[in-house]
mmCIF file of C-alpha atoms and ligand atoms in Angstrom:
data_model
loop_
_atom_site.group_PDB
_atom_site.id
_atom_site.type_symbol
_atom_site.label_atom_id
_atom_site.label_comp_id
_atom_site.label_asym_id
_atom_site.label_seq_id
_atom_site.Cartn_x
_atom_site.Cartn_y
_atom_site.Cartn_z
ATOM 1 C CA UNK A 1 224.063 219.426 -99.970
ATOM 2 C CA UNK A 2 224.288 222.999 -99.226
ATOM 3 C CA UNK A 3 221.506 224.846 -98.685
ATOM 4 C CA UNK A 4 219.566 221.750 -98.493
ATOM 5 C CA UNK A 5 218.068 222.110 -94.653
ATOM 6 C CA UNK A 6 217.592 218.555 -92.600
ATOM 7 C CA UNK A 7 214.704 217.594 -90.358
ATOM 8 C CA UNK A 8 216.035 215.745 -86.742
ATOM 9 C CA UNK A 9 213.486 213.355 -86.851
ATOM 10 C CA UNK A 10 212.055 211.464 -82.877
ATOM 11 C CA UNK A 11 214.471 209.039 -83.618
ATOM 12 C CA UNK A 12 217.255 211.053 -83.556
ATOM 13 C CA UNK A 13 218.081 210.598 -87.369
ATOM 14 C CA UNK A 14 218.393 213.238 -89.686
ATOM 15 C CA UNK A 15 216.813 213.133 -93.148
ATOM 16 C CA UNK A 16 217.623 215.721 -96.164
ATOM 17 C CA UNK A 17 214.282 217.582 -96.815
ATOM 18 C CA UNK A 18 214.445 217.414 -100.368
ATOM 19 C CA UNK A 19 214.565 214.716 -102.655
ATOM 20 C CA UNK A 20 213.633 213.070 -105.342
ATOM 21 C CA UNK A 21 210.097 211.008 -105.648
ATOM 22 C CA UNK A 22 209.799 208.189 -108.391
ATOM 23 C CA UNK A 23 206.374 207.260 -108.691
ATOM 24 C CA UNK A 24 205.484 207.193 -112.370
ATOM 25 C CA UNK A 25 208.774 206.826 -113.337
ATOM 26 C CA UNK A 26 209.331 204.357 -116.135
ATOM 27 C CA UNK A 27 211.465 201.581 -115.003
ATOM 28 C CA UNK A 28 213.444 201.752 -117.707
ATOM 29 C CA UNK A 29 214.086 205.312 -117.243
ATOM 30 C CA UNK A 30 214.768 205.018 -113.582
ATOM 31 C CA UNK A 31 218.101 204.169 -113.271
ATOM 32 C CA UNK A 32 219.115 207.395 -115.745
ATOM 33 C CA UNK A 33 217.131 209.565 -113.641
ATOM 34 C CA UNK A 34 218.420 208.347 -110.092
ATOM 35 C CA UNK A 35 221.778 208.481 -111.333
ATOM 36 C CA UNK A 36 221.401 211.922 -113.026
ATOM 37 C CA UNK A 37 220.023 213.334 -109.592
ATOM 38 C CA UNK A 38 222.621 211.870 -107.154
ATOM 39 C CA UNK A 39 225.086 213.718 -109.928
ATOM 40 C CA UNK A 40 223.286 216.993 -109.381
ATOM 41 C CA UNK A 41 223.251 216.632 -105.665
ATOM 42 C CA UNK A 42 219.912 214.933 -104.609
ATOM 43 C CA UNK A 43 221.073 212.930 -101.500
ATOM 44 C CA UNK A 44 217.384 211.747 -100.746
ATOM 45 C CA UNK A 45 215.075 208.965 -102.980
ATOM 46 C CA UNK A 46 211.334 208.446 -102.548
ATOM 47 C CA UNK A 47 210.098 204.731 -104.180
ATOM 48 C CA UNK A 48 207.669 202.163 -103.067
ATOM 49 C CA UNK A 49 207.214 198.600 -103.368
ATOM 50 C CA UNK A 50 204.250 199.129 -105.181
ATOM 51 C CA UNK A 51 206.052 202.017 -108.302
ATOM 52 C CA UNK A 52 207.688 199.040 -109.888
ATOM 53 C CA UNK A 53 211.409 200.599 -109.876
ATOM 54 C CA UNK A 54 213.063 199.423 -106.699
ATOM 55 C CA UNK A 55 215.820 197.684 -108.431
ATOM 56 C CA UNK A 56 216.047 200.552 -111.075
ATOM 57 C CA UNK A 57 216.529 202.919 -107.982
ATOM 58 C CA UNK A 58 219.603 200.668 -106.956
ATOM 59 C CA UNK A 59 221.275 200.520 -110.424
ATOM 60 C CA UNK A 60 221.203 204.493 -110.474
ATOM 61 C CA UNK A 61 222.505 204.567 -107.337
ATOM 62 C CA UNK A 62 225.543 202.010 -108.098
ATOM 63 C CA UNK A 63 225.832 204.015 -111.599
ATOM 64 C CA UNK A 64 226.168 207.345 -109.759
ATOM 65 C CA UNK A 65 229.245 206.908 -107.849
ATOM 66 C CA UNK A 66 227.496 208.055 -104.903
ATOM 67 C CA UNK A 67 228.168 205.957 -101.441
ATOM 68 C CA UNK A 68 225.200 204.852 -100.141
ATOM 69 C CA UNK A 69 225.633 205.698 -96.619
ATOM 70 C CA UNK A 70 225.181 209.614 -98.449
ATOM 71 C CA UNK A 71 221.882 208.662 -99.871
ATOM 72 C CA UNK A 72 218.154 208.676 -98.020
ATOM 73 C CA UNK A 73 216.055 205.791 -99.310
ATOM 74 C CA UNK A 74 212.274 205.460 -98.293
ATOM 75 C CA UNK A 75 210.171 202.456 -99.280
ATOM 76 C CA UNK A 76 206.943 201.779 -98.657
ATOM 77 C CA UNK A 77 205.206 198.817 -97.851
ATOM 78 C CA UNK A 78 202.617 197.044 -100.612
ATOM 79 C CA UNK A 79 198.678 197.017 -99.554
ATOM 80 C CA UNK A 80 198.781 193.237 -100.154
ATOM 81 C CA UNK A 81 201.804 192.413 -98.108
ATOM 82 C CA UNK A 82 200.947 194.469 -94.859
ATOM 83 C CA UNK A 83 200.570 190.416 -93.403
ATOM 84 C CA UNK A 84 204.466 189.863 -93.850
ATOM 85 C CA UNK A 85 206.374 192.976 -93.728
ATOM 86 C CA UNK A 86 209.896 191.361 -92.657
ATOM 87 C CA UNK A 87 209.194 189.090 -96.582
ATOM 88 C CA UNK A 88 208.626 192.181 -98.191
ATOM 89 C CA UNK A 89 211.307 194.536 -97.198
ATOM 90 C CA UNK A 90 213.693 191.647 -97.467
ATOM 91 C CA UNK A 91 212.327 191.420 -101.026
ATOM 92 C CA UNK A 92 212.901 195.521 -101.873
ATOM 93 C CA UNK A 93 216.048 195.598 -100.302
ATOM 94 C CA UNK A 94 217.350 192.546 -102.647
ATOM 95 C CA UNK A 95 216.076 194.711 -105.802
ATOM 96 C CA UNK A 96 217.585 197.548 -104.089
ATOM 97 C CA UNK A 97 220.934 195.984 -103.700
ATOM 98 C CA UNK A 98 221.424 197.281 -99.965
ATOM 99 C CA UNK A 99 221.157 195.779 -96.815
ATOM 100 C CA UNK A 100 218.685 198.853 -95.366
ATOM 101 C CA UNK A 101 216.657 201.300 -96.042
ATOM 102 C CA UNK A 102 216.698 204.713 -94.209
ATOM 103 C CA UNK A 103 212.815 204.766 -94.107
ATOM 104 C CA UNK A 104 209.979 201.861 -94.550
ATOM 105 C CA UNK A 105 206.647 203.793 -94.479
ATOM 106 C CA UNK A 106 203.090 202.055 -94.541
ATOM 107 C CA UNK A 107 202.153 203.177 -98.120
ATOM 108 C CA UNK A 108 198.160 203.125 -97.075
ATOM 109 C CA UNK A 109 196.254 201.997 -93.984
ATOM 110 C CA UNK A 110 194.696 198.380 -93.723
ATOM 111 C CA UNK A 111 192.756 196.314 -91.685
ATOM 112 C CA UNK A 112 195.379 194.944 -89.156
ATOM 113 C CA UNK A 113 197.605 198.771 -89.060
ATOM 114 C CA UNK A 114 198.721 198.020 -85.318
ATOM 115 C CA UNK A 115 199.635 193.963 -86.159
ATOM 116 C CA UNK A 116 201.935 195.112 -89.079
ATOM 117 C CA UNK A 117 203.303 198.573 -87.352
ATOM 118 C CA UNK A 118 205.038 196.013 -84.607
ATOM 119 C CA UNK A 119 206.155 194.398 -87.364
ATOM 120 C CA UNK A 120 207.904 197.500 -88.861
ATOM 121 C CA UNK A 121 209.367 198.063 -85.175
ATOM 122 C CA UNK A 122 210.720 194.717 -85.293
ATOM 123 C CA UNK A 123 212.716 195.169 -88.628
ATOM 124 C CA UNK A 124 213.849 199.185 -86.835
ATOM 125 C CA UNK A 125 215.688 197.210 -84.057
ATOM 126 C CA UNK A 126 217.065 194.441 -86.764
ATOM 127 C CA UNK A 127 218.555 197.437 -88.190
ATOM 128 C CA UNK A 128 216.636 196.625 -91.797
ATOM 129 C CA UNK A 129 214.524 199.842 -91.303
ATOM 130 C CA UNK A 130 216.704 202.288 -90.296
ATOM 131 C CA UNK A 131 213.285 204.516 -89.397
ATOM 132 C CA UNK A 132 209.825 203.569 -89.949
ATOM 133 C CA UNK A 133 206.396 205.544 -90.452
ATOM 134 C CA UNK A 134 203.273 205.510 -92.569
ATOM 135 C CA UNK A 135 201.416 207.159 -94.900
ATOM 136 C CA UNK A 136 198.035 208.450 -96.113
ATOM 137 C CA UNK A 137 196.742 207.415 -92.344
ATOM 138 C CA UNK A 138 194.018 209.516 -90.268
ATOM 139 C CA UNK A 139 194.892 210.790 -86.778
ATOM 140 C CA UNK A 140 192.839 208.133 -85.224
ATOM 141 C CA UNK A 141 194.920 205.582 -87.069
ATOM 142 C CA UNK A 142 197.943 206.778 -86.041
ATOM 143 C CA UNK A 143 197.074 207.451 -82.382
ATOM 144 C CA UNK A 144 195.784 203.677 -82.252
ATOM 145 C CA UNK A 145 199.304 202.742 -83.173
ATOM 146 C CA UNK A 146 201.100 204.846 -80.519
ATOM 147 C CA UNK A 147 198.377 203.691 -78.247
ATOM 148 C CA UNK A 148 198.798 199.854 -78.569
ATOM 149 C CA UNK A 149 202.751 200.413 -78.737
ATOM 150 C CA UNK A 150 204.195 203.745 -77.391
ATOM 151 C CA UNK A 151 206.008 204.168 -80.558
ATOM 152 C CA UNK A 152 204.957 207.505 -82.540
ATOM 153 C CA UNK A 153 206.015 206.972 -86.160
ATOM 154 C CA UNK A 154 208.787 209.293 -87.309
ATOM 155 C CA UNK A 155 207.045 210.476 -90.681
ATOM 156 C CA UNK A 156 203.704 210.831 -92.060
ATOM 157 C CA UNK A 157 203.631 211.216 -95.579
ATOM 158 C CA UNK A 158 200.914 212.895 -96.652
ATOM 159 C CA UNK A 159 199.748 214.894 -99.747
ATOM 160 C CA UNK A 160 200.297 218.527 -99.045
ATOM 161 C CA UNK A 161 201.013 221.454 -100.793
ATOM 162 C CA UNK A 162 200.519 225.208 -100.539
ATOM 163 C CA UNK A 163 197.162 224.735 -102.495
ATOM 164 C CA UNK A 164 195.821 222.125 -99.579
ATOM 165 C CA UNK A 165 198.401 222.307 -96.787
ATOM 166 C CA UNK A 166 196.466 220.204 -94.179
ATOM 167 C CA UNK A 167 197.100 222.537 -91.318
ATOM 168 C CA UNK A 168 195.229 220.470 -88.915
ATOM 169 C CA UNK A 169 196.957 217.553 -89.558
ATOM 170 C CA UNK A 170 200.162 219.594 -89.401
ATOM 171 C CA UNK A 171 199.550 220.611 -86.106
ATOM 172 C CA UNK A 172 198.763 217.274 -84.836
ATOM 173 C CA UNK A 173 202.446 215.989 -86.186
ATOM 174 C CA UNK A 174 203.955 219.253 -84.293
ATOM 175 C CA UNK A 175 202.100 218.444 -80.573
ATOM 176 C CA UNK A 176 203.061 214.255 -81.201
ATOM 177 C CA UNK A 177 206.563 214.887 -82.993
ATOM 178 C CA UNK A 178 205.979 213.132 -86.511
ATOM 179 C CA UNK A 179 207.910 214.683 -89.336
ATOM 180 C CA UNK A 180 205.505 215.620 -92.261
ATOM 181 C CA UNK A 181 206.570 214.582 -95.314
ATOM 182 C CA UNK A 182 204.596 216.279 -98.355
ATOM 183 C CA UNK A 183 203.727 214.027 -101.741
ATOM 184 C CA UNK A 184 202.541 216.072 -104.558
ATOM 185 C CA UNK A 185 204.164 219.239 -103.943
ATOM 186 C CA UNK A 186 203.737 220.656 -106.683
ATOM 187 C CA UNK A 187 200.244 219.009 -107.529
ATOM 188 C CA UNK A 188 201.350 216.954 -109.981
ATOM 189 C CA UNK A 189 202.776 220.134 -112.064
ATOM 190 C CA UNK A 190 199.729 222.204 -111.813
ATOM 191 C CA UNK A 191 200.737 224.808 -108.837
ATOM 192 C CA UNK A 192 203.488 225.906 -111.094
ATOM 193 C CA UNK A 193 201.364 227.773 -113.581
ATOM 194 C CA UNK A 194 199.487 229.347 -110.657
ATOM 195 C CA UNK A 195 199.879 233.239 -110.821
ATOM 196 C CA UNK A 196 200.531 233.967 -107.128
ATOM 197 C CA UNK A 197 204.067 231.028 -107.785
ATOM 198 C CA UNK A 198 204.445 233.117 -111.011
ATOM 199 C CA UNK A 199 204.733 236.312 -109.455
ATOM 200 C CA UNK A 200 206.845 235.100 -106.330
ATOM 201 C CA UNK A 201 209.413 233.454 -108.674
ATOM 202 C CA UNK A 202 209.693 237.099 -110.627
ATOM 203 C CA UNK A 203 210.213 238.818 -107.587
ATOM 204 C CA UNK A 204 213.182 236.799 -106.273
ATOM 205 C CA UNK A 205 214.452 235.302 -109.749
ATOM 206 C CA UNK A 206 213.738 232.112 -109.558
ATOM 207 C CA UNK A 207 210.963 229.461 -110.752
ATOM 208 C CA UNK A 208 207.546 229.042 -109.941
ATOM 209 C CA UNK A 209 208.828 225.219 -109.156
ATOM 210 C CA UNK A 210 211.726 226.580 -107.243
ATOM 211 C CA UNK A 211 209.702 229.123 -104.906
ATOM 212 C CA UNK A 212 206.985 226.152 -104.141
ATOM 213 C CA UNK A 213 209.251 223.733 -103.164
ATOM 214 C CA UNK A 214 211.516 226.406 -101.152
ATOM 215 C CA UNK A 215 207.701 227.108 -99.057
ATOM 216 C CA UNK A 216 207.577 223.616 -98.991
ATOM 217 C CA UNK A 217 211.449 223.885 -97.120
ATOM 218 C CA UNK A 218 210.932 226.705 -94.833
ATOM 219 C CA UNK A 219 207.375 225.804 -93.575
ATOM 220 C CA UNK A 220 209.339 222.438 -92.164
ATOM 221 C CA UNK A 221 207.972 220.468 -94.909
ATOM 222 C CA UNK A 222 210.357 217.415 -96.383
ATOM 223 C CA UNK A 223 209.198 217.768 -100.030
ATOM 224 C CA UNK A 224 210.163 215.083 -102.999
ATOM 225 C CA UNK A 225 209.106 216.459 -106.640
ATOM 226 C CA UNK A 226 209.335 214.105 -109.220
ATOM 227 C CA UNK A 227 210.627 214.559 -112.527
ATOM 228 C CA UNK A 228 212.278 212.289 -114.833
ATOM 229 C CA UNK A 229 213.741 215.098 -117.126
ATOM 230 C CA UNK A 230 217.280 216.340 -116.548
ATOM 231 C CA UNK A 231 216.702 220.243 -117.023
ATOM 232 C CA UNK A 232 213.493 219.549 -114.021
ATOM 233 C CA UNK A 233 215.649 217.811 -112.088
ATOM 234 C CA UNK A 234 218.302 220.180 -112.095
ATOM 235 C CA UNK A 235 215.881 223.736 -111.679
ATOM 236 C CA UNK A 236 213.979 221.501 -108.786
ATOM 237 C CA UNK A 237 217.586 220.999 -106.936
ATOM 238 C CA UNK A 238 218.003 225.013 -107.650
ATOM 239 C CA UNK A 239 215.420 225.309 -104.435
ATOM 240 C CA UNK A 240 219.138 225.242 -102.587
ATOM 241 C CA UNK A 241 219.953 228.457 -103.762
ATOM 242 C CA UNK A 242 216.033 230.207 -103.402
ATOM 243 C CA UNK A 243 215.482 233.048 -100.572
ATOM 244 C CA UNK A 244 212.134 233.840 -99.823
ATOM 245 C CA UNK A 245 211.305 236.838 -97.547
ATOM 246 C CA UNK A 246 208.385 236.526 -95.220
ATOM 247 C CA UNK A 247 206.021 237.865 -96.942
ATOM 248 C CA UNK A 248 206.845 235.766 -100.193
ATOM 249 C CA UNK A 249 205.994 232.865 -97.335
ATOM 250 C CA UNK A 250 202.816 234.419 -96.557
ATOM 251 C CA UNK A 251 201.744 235.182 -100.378
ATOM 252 C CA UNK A 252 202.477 231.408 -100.716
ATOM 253 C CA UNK A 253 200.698 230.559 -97.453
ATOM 254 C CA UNK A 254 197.279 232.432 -99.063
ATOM 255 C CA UNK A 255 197.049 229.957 -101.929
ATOM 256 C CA UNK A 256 195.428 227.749 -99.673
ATOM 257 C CA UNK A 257 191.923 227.051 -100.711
ATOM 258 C CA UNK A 258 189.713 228.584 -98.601
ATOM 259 C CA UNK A 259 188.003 225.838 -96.525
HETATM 260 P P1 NAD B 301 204.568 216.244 -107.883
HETATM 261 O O1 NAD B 301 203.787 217.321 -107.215
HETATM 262 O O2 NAD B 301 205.972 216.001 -107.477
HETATM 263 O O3 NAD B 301 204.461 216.552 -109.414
HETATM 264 C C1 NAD B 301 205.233 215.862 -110.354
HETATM 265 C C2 NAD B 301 204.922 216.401 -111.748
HETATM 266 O O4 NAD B 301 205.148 217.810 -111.757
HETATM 267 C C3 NAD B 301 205.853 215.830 -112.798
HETATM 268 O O5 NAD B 301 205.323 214.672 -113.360
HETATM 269 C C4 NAD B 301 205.935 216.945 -113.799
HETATM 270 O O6 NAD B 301 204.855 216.823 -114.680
HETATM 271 C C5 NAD B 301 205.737 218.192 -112.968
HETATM 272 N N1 NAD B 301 206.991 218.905 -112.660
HETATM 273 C C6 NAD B 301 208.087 218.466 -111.983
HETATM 274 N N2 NAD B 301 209.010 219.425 -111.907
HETATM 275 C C7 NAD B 301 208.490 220.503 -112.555
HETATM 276 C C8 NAD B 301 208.975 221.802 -112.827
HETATM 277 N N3 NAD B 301 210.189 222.187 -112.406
HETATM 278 N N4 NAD B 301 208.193 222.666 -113.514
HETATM 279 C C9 NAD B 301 206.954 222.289 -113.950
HETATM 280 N N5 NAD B 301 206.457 221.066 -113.714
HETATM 281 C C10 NAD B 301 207.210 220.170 -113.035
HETATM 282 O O7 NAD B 301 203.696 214.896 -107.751
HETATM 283 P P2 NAD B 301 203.982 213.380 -107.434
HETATM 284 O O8 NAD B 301 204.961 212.778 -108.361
HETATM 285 O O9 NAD B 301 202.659 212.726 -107.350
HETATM 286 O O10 NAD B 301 204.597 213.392 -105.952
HETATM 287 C C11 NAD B 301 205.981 213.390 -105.692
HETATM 288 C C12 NAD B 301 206.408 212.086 -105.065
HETATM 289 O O11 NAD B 301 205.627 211.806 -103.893
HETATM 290 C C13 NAD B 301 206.173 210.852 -105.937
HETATM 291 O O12 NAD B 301 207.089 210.713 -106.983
HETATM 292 C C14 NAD B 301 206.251 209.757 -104.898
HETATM 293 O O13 NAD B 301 207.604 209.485 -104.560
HETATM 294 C C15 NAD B 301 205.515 210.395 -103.728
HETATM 295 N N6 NAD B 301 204.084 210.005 -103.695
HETATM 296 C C16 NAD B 301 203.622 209.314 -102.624
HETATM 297 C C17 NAD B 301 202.296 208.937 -102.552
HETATM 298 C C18 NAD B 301 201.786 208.191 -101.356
HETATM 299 O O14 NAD B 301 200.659 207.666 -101.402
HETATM 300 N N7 NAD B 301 202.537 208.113 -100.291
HETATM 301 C C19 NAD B 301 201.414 209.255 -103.587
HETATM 302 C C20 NAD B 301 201.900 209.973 -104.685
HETATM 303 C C21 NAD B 301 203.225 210.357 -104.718
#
């Protein structure tokens, strides 16, 4: 989608950086909302083994109209199945209804991370996985994966926002190229009611959602609010349209709690 910038990720695939993230989503509201977002133009879905919606995800996506070669899906893999991988995505991509997904993350670390991240590079060269990463890890955890393997995930999903932006981390993903993908980006709602959003969003006409997730955008962040109500849906999606100037940036970058 226009205006919708995409992240080249170290595998050489390119992912929208903006989508659409489903945790808490009813199941039986899923497949309304998916499908109402791939109508407004999301191209990019965020679920997880462990939200309960997988096959929901896949009936909005058939009910949309929308090919699925145009659409990003990222699952990630269940605590209790990090011992079988190749059973469990084989399991989310028959709810799914697709033969891959575009992203298979590690939804949390465990006790055998570098046993079950070989696995995950196994299903990337079956083609199942189309990329693979993790999620919620530390740096050592991720540098003992690259370590035992020479494989640097692609993504590290993390929860970041302009309120707790994890700058260290940040950096780390910049020096080993890992894209960072930010959960929570608007804290669960509660950034949007913050005054420094509120007076951004007046000064360049737009919504204290909008101008978050637009920082989220231009400070290389992939970002993936979740709402399951159509006029949300459809303002979040309005980040395409947003400018911000530098120094909206940097009035966003100081609502970082101080350390
Ligand atoms: P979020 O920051 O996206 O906040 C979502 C909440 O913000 C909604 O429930 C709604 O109450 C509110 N909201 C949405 N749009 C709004 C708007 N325009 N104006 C005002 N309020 C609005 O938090 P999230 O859902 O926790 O995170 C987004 C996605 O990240 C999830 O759906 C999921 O896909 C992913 N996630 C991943 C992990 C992980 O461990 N990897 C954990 C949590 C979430």
């Amino acid at each position: 989608m226009d205006g919708i910038p995409l992240t080249t990720l170290n595998d050489g695939r390119s992912i929208p950086r903006f989508g659409l993230g489903v945790y808490h989503v009813p199941p039986d509201r899923t497949a309304r909302v998916v499908a109402t977002a791939l109508e407004l133009g999301y191209r990019h879905v965020d679920t997880a083994q462990g939200y309960g919606n997988e096959a929901q995800v896949g009936e909005g996506l058939r009910a949309s109209g929308v090919s699925r070669e145009d659409v990003w899906i990222t699952t990630k893999l269940d605590d209790g199945r990090h011992g079988d991988p190749r059973a469990a995505l084989a399991e989310s991509l028959e709810r799914l209804g697709t033969d891959h997904v575009d992203l298979f993350l590690i939804h949390r670390p465990g006790d055998r991370d570098v046993d079950t991240w070989r696995a995950l590079l196994d299903l990337r060269d079956d083609g199942a996985a189309r990329s693979v990463g993790v999620s919620n890890f530390s740096r050592r955890g991720i540098r003992a994966l690259v370590d035992a393997t020479g494989v640097v995930p692609a993504v590290h999903q993390i929860r970041a926002n302009p309120r707790t932006p994890h700058r260290a981390m940040q950096a780390f993903h910049r020096r080993h190229g890992i894209a960072t993908e930010a959960w929570g980006p608007l804290r669960e709602g509660r950034l949007t009611t913050h005054p420094t959003a509120r007076r951004v969003a007046a000064r360049v006409g737009a919504t204290p959602a909008q101008v978050l997730l637009r920082w989220h955008l231009d400070r290389g962040l992939i970002a993936f609010p979740k709402s399951a109500s159509p006029e949300r849906l459809a303002e979040n999606i309005g980040v395409a349209r947003v400018r911000l100037a530098p120094r909206d940036l940097r009035a966003i970058d100081r609502m970082r709690r101080r350390p």
